[in-house]
Amino acid sequence: MKDNTLDIKTVCECNRCLGCKTLHPQVSIINLENPNVYQDAVKFEFYAILLIENCEGGCDCCGRKYYDYSNATMVFLTPGEIFRMNKNNTLPDKGWLLAFHPDLLLCTTLKNHIDNYTFFFYRKEEALHLSQREMAKVTCCLENIEDELHHSIDTHSNTILSRHIELLLDYCSRYYERQFITRENKNRMILGKMEGILDEYITSGKLQEGKLPTSGCCAERLNLSTAYFDDLLRFETGKTLAEHFQLKCLYTARKMLSEGGNTPAAVARRLGYPSVQYFSLVFKKATGVTPNEYRYSISHDWLLANIPMDKNILKQFLKAGFIYQRELFPTEEGTPQGGIISPILANMTLDGIEKKLVERFHTNALGKVDSRFKNAHKVNFVRYADDFVVTAATPELALEAKELIREFLAERGLELSDEKTVVTNIDDGFDFLGWNFRKYNEKLIIKPSQKAVKAIVSNISDTILRRGKAWQQDVLIMKLNEQIRGWTNYHQSVCASDAFAHLDYVLYELLWRWAKRRHPKKNKWWISTRYWHRVGNRNWVFSTENKELIRVDSTAIVRHTKIKATANPFLDEAYFQKRKFDKGMHRLTGKFKMIWKNQNGLCYHCGMPMDVTEEREIFYLAPKAKAGMEDVRNMRYVHCTCQRIYAENRLKK
């Protein structure tokens, strides 16, 4: 009875045991025909690659199945690994053994990435099975190695041998990928079992204890090596187990949220997320909406029954889903995020709330709408997308309106968010669309909310102190001007003077820190004269020769003129053209205002109305290159697109 292991420590010892001549002390190719090994198993203290030919029993011991090639089998062993062919033989009766010591790879490129050839860590049952053509290529690589072994040893020997071995390993990587393809059905069965293991992990409550599934655990239950399991999963899905499990958790979270009764906090706790905030961040990154927004998503059945459009097209759109990290997530509830039709469907779904409130609070005893009741109850409704405000004369009327809206939403598969819904007095104020609405001494004042101010300060701080710490001054000015213009244009229609002045102060403090950090050894006078200059009548302007930072509080406060509720942009063109003209007259100053007035807000080239917020250019009737004056009479506003077409036509002439 064999009960011992043959421990072979060197390549020379391996040659001696297997009856082969030593041509190189660290590399050898050995013919395994009738190996005289009497021990139970053999242990190689170096890398070993076995090429097995004509194995007895069809090489079942090496995992060969009916869907594998049968010309030859390759097994890869790491240093210190114990090998036994089967219960009858320690080594195969026919084949070849490539043995090479790790010291051979010193000072070679192969040493740095040999661990990338993960099949060295596969089990014997996960061996590579070769076709006739593949076997011929492997044999050719072995012949090249043997040919080099017969060459006298010199300074190039190790490098050339390592490159021949690396080429052989590259071919084996290709053939293993081919084997994954030929085992497609088998692999799907394995992945199906893996999904069952992951489902069990989720339902068992282990995630709540902080225990995540590992590749080793899954591989053990599937009777695979960890390396083989990882490579199989990466080949079939393109992801690691951690990435795949994260996507599975997100899919499970979507199901739990759509079922109802599960809060984001409960879902986050059940799926093992460290906090509900982190869960919300990951969920929104994947789906485009927060867990609460997804929880209160629109019912597909209601959309299909009530939205007036082609039902087949609508159904296809709703079920299209979205792709995140090359993984398809089908849409079961709500609308796919990012599509142009998504906000349209949402608006059509919520349309009708105002009518429902009017029917309840603005009708007389005969059931007809009477404007007098509107003044009595003071029930008004303002909506922007899915954000809305309802006013009422008393808290009781406000709560009644809240219940009506809750019923309206319930029909559509939606719920009113208790976290975001508040009944408050106008004297206490409320935030809506980035503004704070509040009465001060019976006067309504609308100003930027504290949250909106904190957000812009945070963004500007990130731009100056983190992203822009190494930027040139003119680049930093350009980026800051973009942020300032966007924020001030949004808030310039409300009482934002104090907020603008505060933002100017914050900008100065942050820019001083930026400049001081760039020149820690310079004095205050040197820093101030380098970055702040006098421009016109203004001192302390953060500027360069070509660019200057916008002064926030110089933004004019222009009140918004309410659009007529009955106005139609397709029918009342003159009304909307006048609105655009008036908007330009309010926002522009100096000679630019005069140019706008002289043109009635129309493009000089195409004659179409212009919007003061869109990109435009100054066109000179007499070009400046031909002594044209920079005078109002010589200047016209044009669309950028129209100017480009005009220039192209001139070149053609």
XYZ file of C-alpha atoms in Angstrom:
653
model
C 0.000 0.000 0.000
C 1.461 3.319 -1.108
C 1.340 5.913 1.643
C 4.099 8.385 0.879
C 4.754 11.375 -1.381
C 7.762 11.876 -3.624
C 9.056 15.381 -2.853
C 11.105 16.687 -5.789
C 12.875 19.878 -4.842
C 14.904 20.754 -7.979
C 14.692 20.304 -11.736
C 17.897 18.243 -11.677
C 16.371 15.903 -9.095
C 13.263 15.626 -11.271
C 15.406 14.613 -14.263
C 17.176 12.014 -12.162
C 13.939 10.508 -10.812
C 12.273 10.349 -14.239
C 15.360 9.239 -16.168
C 16.044 12.344 -18.209
C 19.304 14.073 -19.069
C 19.808 17.529 -17.528
C 20.481 20.169 -20.185
C 19.700 23.196 -17.981
C 19.595 23.217 -14.168
C 16.337 25.224 -14.040
C 14.367 24.010 -17.080
C 13.609 20.581 -18.459
C 11.254 18.790 -20.843
C 10.722 15.199 -19.759
C 9.145 12.349 -21.679
C 6.691 10.644 -19.300
C 6.558 7.316 -21.094
C 6.544 4.633 -18.379
C 7.650 6.830 -15.430
C 9.179 4.799 -12.598
C 7.436 6.467 -9.664
C 6.307 4.200 -6.841
C 5.125 6.794 -4.344
C 1.479 7.652 -3.693
C 1.827 11.165 -5.090
C 4.449 13.574 -6.298
C 5.213 17.056 -5.061
C 7.014 19.489 -7.370
C 8.817 22.404 -5.677
C 8.751 24.312 -8.988
C 6.328 25.129 -11.807
C 5.189 22.045 -13.715
C 3.074 21.716 -16.876
C 1.813 18.234 -17.791
C 0.821 17.387 -21.371
C -1.129 14.112 -21.098
C -1.681 11.970 -24.195
C -3.954 8.946 -24.630
C -5.036 8.844 -21.010
C -6.573 5.588 -19.828
C -10.302 5.955 -19.215
C -10.658 9.019 -21.419
C -9.005 11.278 -18.819
C -12.071 11.372 -16.599
C -9.748 12.025 -13.702
C -8.904 15.387 -15.291
C -12.511 16.423 -15.809
C -12.902 15.597 -19.488
C -16.549 15.358 -20.627
C -18.313 14.537 -23.856
C -18.337 18.221 -24.883
C -14.505 18.519 -24.582
C -11.758 17.757 -27.085
C -9.892 14.470 -26.481
C -6.571 14.740 -28.280
C -4.587 15.767 -25.207
C -4.945 17.292 -21.747
C -2.859 19.921 -19.959
C -2.519 20.339 -16.193
C -0.713 23.292 -14.596
C 0.934 23.046 -11.162
C 2.361 25.740 -8.912
C 5.479 25.201 -6.748
C 4.690 22.999 -3.757
C 1.509 21.499 -5.233
C 0.914 17.744 -4.809
C -0.251 15.781 -7.866
C -1.664 12.314 -8.411
C -3.060 11.179 -11.719
C -5.506 8.558 -10.407
C -5.676 5.696 -7.922
C -3.640 3.493 -10.246
C -0.988 5.918 -11.498
C 0.909 8.758 -9.920
C 1.929 10.254 -13.277
C 0.425 9.660 -16.746
C 1.791 6.760 -18.773
C 2.275 8.889 -21.868
C 2.949 12.566 -22.234
C 5.412 15.316 -21.486
C 6.397 17.344 -18.421
C 7.692 20.898 -18.675
C 9.441 21.799 -15.424
C 10.914 25.235 -14.722
C 12.118 26.718 -11.458
C 10.873 30.167 -10.281
C 14.518 31.329 -10.188
C 14.605 31.025 -13.999
C 12.137 33.933 -14.188
C 14.274 36.348 -12.153
C 15.071 39.508 -14.155
C 12.546 38.504 -16.855
C 9.221 40.028 -17.808
C 7.383 36.782 -17.047
C 8.209 37.050 -13.345
C 6.046 40.153 -12.972
C 2.836 38.662 -14.373
C 3.026 34.886 -14.127
C 0.318 35.073 -11.456
C -1.983 36.487 -14.135
C -2.082 33.006 -15.662
C -4.713 31.928 -13.179
C -5.036 28.385 -14.578
C -1.975 27.486 -12.465
C -4.374 27.675 -9.512
C -7.041 25.448 -11.090
C -7.753 21.962 -9.831
C -6.699 18.893 -11.799
C -10.389 18.340 -12.642
C -10.402 21.748 -14.382
C -7.653 20.812 -16.839
C -7.371 22.090 -20.403
C -8.462 19.665 -23.155
C -6.917 20.258 -26.570
C -7.986 19.747 -30.140
C -5.588 18.288 -32.683
C -4.622 21.714 -34.011
C -4.136 23.106 -30.500
C -2.020 20.114 -29.536
C 0.181 20.692 -32.585
C 0.741 24.326 -31.550
C 1.584 23.333 -27.952
C 3.953 20.650 -29.213
C 5.647 23.243 -31.427
C 6.190 25.510 -28.390
C 7.684 22.606 -26.432
C 9.999 21.775 -29.358
C 11.224 25.371 -29.423
C 12.010 25.161 -25.717
C 13.820 21.859 -26.192
C 15.783 23.282 -29.112
C 16.956 26.152 -26.925
C 17.913 23.696 -24.160
C 20.328 21.976 -26.549
C 22.018 25.326 -27.125
C 24.978 26.086 -24.878
C 24.045 28.227 -21.850
C 24.880 31.934 -22.166
C 23.622 35.296 -20.903
C 20.576 35.146 -23.198
C 19.405 31.649 -22.297
C 17.098 32.564 -19.403
C 15.460 35.396 -21.346
C 14.827 33.294 -24.461
C 13.542 30.313 -22.454
C 11.195 32.536 -20.402
C 9.795 34.058 -23.594
C 9.163 30.626 -25.116
C 7.378 29.610 -21.892
C 5.386 32.856 -21.895
C 4.290 32.210 -25.484
C 3.138 28.729 -24.493
C 1.145 30.179 -21.575
C -0.456 32.797 -23.844
C -1.651 30.045 -26.185
C -3.040 28.144 -23.193
C -4.961 31.291 -22.102
C -6.527 31.438 -25.564
C -7.449 27.729 -25.464
C -8.997 28.056 -21.999
C -11.245 30.844 -23.291
C -12.234 28.564 -26.164
C -13.024 25.835 -23.642
C -15.329 28.204 -21.759
C -17.194 28.695 -25.053
C -17.555 24.973 -25.767
C -18.784 24.490 -22.208
C -21.426 27.243 -22.564
C -24.396 25.138 -21.462
C -22.449 23.656 -18.560
C -21.339 27.123 -17.489
C -24.921 28.402 -17.528
C -25.892 25.619 -15.169
C -23.035 26.595 -12.865
C -24.060 30.259 -12.942
C -27.665 29.233 -12.241
C -26.517 27.398 -9.125
C -24.458 30.448 -8.166
C -27.561 32.650 -8.421
C -29.324 30.247 -6.074
C -26.454 30.543 -3.581
C -26.589 34.349 -3.758
C -30.388 34.332 -3.334
C -29.970 32.134 -0.279
C -27.396 34.586 1.055
C -29.853 37.457 0.710
C -32.851 35.643 2.216
C -30.897 34.072 5.083
C -30.186 37.424 6.729
C -26.391 37.002 6.619
C -26.042 40.388 4.947
C -27.463 42.074 8.045
C -24.529 40.626 9.995
C -22.092 42.158 7.510
C -21.221 38.814 5.894
C -20.775 39.109 2.143
C -20.463 36.086 -0.165
C -16.888 35.331 -1.188
C -15.527 33.617 -4.277
C -14.024 30.905 -2.084
C -17.346 30.134 -0.422
C -19.270 29.989 -3.711
C -16.548 27.954 -5.428
C -16.484 25.418 -2.599
C -20.241 24.867 -2.813
C -19.987 24.509 -6.600
C -17.046 22.079 -6.256
C -14.730 24.384 -8.194
C -11.438 26.065 -7.469
C -11.649 29.743 -6.560
C -9.510 30.783 -9.533
C -11.597 28.779 -12.016
C -14.845 30.173 -10.590
C -13.578 33.777 -10.808
C -12.400 33.320 -14.404
C -15.651 31.629 -15.413
C -17.753 34.410 -13.885
C -15.614 37.126 -15.485
C -15.795 35.401 -18.882
C -19.578 34.930 -18.792
C -20.595 38.248 -17.181
C -17.567 40.523 -17.488
C -17.714 41.171 -13.732
C -16.194 40.035 -10.488
C -18.350 38.372 -7.853
C -18.475 41.603 -5.830
C -19.680 43.615 -8.848
C -22.214 40.955 -9.819
C -23.532 40.719 -6.275
C -23.904 44.499 -6.043
C -26.063 44.495 -9.171
C -28.092 41.599 -7.768
C -28.650 43.522 -4.535
C -29.827 46.538 -6.554
C -32.234 44.347 -8.513
C -33.539 42.864 -5.249
C -33.873 46.359 -3.792
C -35.996 47.444 -6.765
C -38.287 44.453 -6.268
C -38.610 45.123 -2.539
C -39.371 48.820 -3.064
C -41.951 48.151 -5.792
C -43.778 45.596 -3.640
C -44.705 48.312 -1.168
C -44.419 48.358 2.596
C -40.607 48.416 2.472
C -38.930 51.674 3.379
C -35.463 52.527 2.019
C -34.066 52.137 5.540
C -35.530 48.616 5.861
C -34.231 47.609 2.409
C -30.760 49.002 3.167
C -30.648 47.110 6.471
C -31.912 43.863 4.874
C -29.317 44.003 2.062
C -26.393 44.833 4.350
C -25.661 48.403 3.256
C -23.719 50.335 5.918
C -26.246 53.194 5.936
C -29.417 54.309 4.193
C -27.492 57.310 2.810
C -24.947 55.065 1.111
C -27.739 52.853 -0.228
C -29.551 55.900 -1.651
C -26.344 57.091 -3.320
C -25.650 53.709 -4.973
C -29.306 53.250 -5.962
C -29.569 56.685 -7.568
C -26.298 56.172 -9.454
C -27.678 52.944 -10.927
C -31.291 53.928 -11.622
C -31.238 57.715 -11.860
C -33.793 58.120 -9.048
C -33.696 57.902 -5.268
C -35.211 54.876 -3.494
C -38.163 56.981 -2.350
C -38.810 58.269 -5.870
C -38.679 54.731 -7.209
C -40.925 53.554 -4.388
C -43.555 56.048 -5.443
C -43.167 55.361 -9.167
C -46.054 55.339 -11.612
C -48.084 52.193 -12.279
C -47.617 50.798 -15.783
C -51.208 49.550 -15.870
C -52.537 53.047 -15.267
C -50.224 54.550 -17.897
C -51.266 52.016 -20.527
C -54.944 52.560 -19.754
C -54.969 56.367 -19.632
C -52.092 57.900 -21.613
C -53.407 58.916 -25.094
C -50.759 57.467 -27.418
C -50.047 54.265 -29.351
C -50.255 51.509 -26.732
C -47.682 49.207 -28.383
C -45.078 51.956 -28.568
C -45.834 53.067 -25.008
C -45.516 49.505 -23.708
C -42.202 49.025 -25.493
C -40.879 52.252 -24.032
C -41.997 51.421 -20.491
C -40.452 47.941 -20.617
C -37.214 49.068 -22.274
C -35.376 49.352 -18.965
C -31.860 50.694 -18.644
C -28.298 49.406 -18.776
C -25.871 49.932 -15.874
C -22.322 48.514 -16.052
C -23.313 46.443 -19.102
C -26.168 44.866 -17.117
C -29.800 45.211 -18.290
C -32.310 46.277 -15.639
C -35.877 45.866 -16.933
C -38.374 48.539 -15.889
C -41.343 47.102 -14.022
C -42.632 50.340 -12.484
C -42.255 54.009 -13.327
C -40.651 55.296 -16.523
C -37.070 54.779 -17.744
C -34.920 57.686 -16.581
C -33.155 59.909 -19.078
C -35.630 59.493 -21.924
C -37.215 62.617 -23.362
C -40.691 61.138 -22.993
C -40.235 60.315 -19.300
C -41.055 63.825 -17.939
C -43.898 64.110 -20.484
C -45.507 60.923 -19.180
C -44.997 62.090 -15.598
C -46.692 65.417 -16.320
C -49.574 63.713 -18.106
C -49.981 61.370 -15.145
C -50.154 64.195 -12.611
C -52.330 66.400 -14.784
C -55.764 66.721 -13.232
C -54.901 67.458 -9.588
C -55.873 71.120 -10.001
C -59.215 70.135 -11.565
C -59.944 67.833 -8.632
C -59.245 70.637 -6.141
C -61.374 73.084 -8.139
C -64.327 70.671 -8.151
C -64.122 70.340 -4.379
C -63.328 73.848 -3.171
C -64.459 76.208 -5.960
C -68.019 75.009 -6.574
C -71.331 76.347 -5.283
C -74.338 74.419 -4.032
C -75.399 73.671 -7.608
C -72.061 72.026 -8.347
C -70.856 74.764 -10.687
C -67.438 76.406 -10.441
C -67.732 79.778 -8.730
C -64.662 82.037 -8.366
C -66.091 83.503 -5.156
C -65.413 80.239 -3.354
C -61.817 80.442 -4.539
C -61.340 83.646 -2.594
C -63.135 82.243 0.426
C -61.110 79.052 0.767
C -57.869 80.428 -0.739
C -57.168 76.978 -2.156
C -54.684 77.335 -5.004
C -52.416 74.809 -6.655
C -48.938 75.340 -8.170
C -47.012 72.445 -9.702
C -43.606 72.033 -11.345
C -43.098 68.416 -12.491
C -43.679 66.334 -9.341
C -43.149 69.234 -6.896
C -46.235 71.217 -5.945
C -47.614 73.671 -3.402
C -51.212 73.933 -2.193
C -52.411 77.027 -0.360
C -55.457 77.098 1.931
C -57.110 79.495 4.368
C -57.023 77.067 7.339
C -55.012 73.975 8.389
C -58.213 71.904 8.122
C -58.663 72.823 4.466
C -54.980 72.089 3.806
C -55.291 68.593 5.340
C -58.454 67.939 3.335
C -56.651 68.963 0.139
C -53.791 66.652 1.129
C -56.165 63.677 1.379
C -57.716 64.482 -2.012
C -54.274 64.533 -3.585
C -53.378 61.259 -1.832
C -56.472 59.595 -3.354
C -55.636 61.042 -6.775
C -52.116 59.603 -6.635
C -53.235 56.213 -5.291
C -55.233 55.575 -8.492
C -51.963 55.913 -10.425
C -49.895 53.678 -8.193
C -48.267 56.632 -6.469
C -47.973 57.706 -2.851
C -47.522 61.096 -1.253
C -44.100 61.236 0.389
C -44.625 61.884 4.104
C -40.952 62.836 4.450
C -41.241 65.708 1.968
C -44.825 66.783 2.683
C -45.371 69.467 5.308
C -48.342 71.571 6.399
C -47.004 74.919 7.587
C -48.005 78.532 8.126
C -46.811 81.070 5.562
C -45.310 83.102 8.432
C -42.965 80.148 9.107
C -42.191 79.749 5.415
C -41.341 76.812 3.187
C -38.809 75.875 0.486
C -39.870 75.254 -3.085
C -37.654 74.852 -6.186
C -34.613 76.284 -4.407
C -36.454 79.325 -3.007
C -37.806 80.138 0.418
C -41.337 81.558 0.551
C -42.185 83.433 3.770
C -44.191 86.403 4.989
C -42.373 89.109 6.940
C -44.760 91.585 8.601
C -47.570 90.532 6.249
C -45.350 90.949 3.189
C -44.390 87.910 1.101
C -40.642 87.700 0.449
C -39.161 85.107 -1.910
C -35.421 84.539 -1.667
C -32.889 81.754 -2.326
C -33.208 78.982 0.234
C -30.422 78.247 2.690
C -30.038 74.839 1.071
C -29.508 76.425 -2.371
C -26.927 78.864 -0.980
C -25.051 76.059 0.800
C -25.044 74.021 -2.423
C -23.482 76.793 -4.547
C -20.939 77.579 -1.828
C -20.005 73.898 -1.686
C -19.639 73.691 -5.485
C -17.535 76.847 -5.658
C -15.362 75.680 -2.763
C -14.786 72.363 -4.531
C -13.830 74.179 -7.745
C -11.372 76.566 -6.072
C -9.741 74.494 -3.337
C -9.828 70.983 -4.786
C -10.258 70.753 -8.561
C -8.726 74.135 -9.345
C -5.842 74.213 -6.881
C -3.306 73.855 -9.709
C -5.209 75.720 -12.438
C -4.021 78.918 -14.052
C -5.889 82.033 -12.935
C -7.685 82.581 -16.247
C -8.915 78.950 -16.321
C -10.216 79.275 -12.767
C -11.995 82.526 -13.639
C -13.654 80.891 -16.668
C -14.961 77.950 -14.598
C -16.195 80.187 -11.765
C -17.964 82.551 -14.168
C -19.878 79.614 -15.643
C -21.098 78.570 -12.176
C -21.920 82.117 -11.098
C -23.864 82.960 -14.273
C -25.972 79.812 -14.027
C -26.815 80.364 -10.370
C -27.508 84.110 -10.598
C -29.628 83.771 -13.758
C -31.860 81.321 -11.906
C -32.229 83.432 -8.765
C -32.208 86.962 -10.229
C -36.009 87.121 -10.367
C -36.397 86.950 -6.548
C -35.092 88.923 -3.563
C -31.540 87.653 -3.931
C -29.433 90.770 -3.233
C -28.332 89.584 0.223
C -27.515 86.117 -1.097
C -25.497 87.624 -3.976
C -23.531 89.850 -1.577
C -22.853 86.872 0.704
C -21.604 84.841 -2.255
C -19.194 87.667 -3.197
C -17.759 87.552 0.329
C -17.392 83.760 0.209
C -15.683 83.980 -3.184
C -13.128 86.484 -1.872
C -12.312 84.342 1.159
C -11.921 81.167 -0.910
C -9.834 82.876 -3.590
C -7.551 84.390 -0.950
C -7.005 80.891 0.488
C -6.300 79.627 -3.050
C -3.731 82.343 -3.711
C -2.130 82.047 -0.258
C -1.682 78.300 -0.668
C 0.019 78.808 -4.043
C 2.491 81.311 -2.565
C 2.972 80.449 1.122
C 6.220 82.426 1.396
C 4.939 85.638 -0.210
C 3.489 88.567 1.758
C -0.097 89.819 1.497
C 0.834 92.853 -0.642
C 2.598 90.679 -3.232
C -0.321 88.234 -3.464
C -2.956 90.956 -3.724
C -1.137 92.854 -6.496
C -0.541 89.662 -8.463
C -4.138 88.412 -8.563
C -6.372 91.431 -7.779
C -6.339 94.532 -9.979
C -8.248 97.733 -10.697
C -10.716 97.417 -13.604
C -12.512 100.636 -14.550
C -13.943 102.113 -11.367
C -13.631 98.874 -9.417
C -10.782 97.902 -7.129
C -9.872 94.415 -5.992
C -11.062 92.640 -9.116
C -9.834 89.068 -9.419
C -8.633 89.279 -13.000
C -5.997 88.719 -15.674
C -5.303 90.675 -18.853
C -8.095 88.882 -20.707
C -10.545 87.676 -18.061
C -12.145 88.987 -14.914
C -14.339 87.370 -12.302
C -17.991 88.379 -12.351
C -19.128 90.418 -9.364
C -22.170 88.508 -8.123
C -24.029 91.419 -6.538
C -23.786 93.374 -9.813
C -26.412 91.032 -11.279
C -29.591 93.015 -11.816
C -32.746 91.800 -10.073
C -35.349 91.373 -12.796
C -38.828 90.319 -11.673
C -40.448 87.477 -13.546
C -43.585 88.341 -15.473
C -46.190 85.624 -15.141
C -47.241 83.958 -18.374
C -50.928 84.100 -19.226
C -52.471 80.776 -18.276
C -54.465 80.674 -21.507
C -51.527 81.547 -23.797
C -50.524 78.929 -26.377
C -46.968 79.102 -27.827
C -48.205 77.769 -31.184
C -51.121 80.201 -31.522
C -50.089 83.322 -29.617
C -46.756 83.906 -31.340
C -46.921 87.686 -31.027
C -47.405 87.434 -27.232
C -44.384 85.182 -26.717
C -42.246 87.262 -29.113
C -43.015 90.366 -27.040
C -42.077 88.457 -23.851
C -38.682 87.589 -25.343
C -38.162 91.205 -26.418
C -39.080 92.576 -22.976
C -36.801 90.033 -21.323
C -33.877 91.259 -23.389
C -34.693 94.895 -22.600
C -34.608 94.114 -18.876
C -31.387 92.097 -18.903
C -29.215 94.034 -21.364
C -27.573 97.357 -20.633
C -25.761 100.148 -22.489
C -25.164 99.827 -26.235
C -26.206 96.160 -26.228
C -29.645 97.215 -25.047
C -29.817 99.766 -27.862
C -28.860 97.128 -30.461
C -31.581 94.831 -29.099
C -34.153 97.647 -29.208
C -33.257 98.722 -32.751
C -33.754 95.133 -33.987
C -36.940 94.485 -31.965
C -35.197 91.383 -30.619
C -34.995 89.781 -34.109
C -31.967 88.126 -35.713
C -30.481 90.348 -38.439
C -29.848 87.361 -40.744
C -32.967 85.202 -40.431
C -35.449 87.682 -38.952
C -36.595 85.171 -36.302
C -37.090 86.150 -32.625
C -34.054 85.809 -30.391
C -33.922 84.751 -26.741
C -31.534 86.751 -24.573
C -30.462 83.505 -22.828
C -29.360 81.741 -26.055
C -25.972 82.110 -27.763
C -25.678 85.104 -30.090
C -23.016 87.144 -31.839
C -22.400 90.730 -32.883
C -22.404 91.206 -36.668
C -20.691 94.303 -38.067
C -22.312 95.781 -41.176
C -18.960 97.275 -42.123
C -16.306 94.726 -41.000
C -13.773 95.981 -38.492
C -11.036 94.764 -40.860
C -12.319 97.396 -43.321
C -12.318 100.239 -40.759
C -15.800 99.445 -39.510
C -16.664 101.370 -36.336
C -17.709 99.724 -33.079
C -20.857 101.798 -33.049
C -24.483 100.881 -32.387
C -25.395 101.872 -35.960
C -22.808 99.399 -37.303
C -23.657 96.496 -34.949
C -26.401 93.866 -35.172
C -27.347 90.821 -33.097
C -27.417 87.465 -34.950
C -27.814 83.806 -34.040
C -24.488 81.944 -33.833
C -25.844 79.364 -36.278
C -27.004 82.050 -38.705
C -23.595 83.728 -38.586
C -21.842 80.441 -39.334
C -24.108 79.816 -42.358
C -23.518 83.394 -43.522
C -19.732 82.946 -43.312
C -19.855 79.631 -45.203
C -21.924 81.171 -48.011
C -19.451 84.046 -48.338
C -16.567 81.583 -48.713
C -18.424 79.745 -51.507
C -18.767 83.002 -53.448
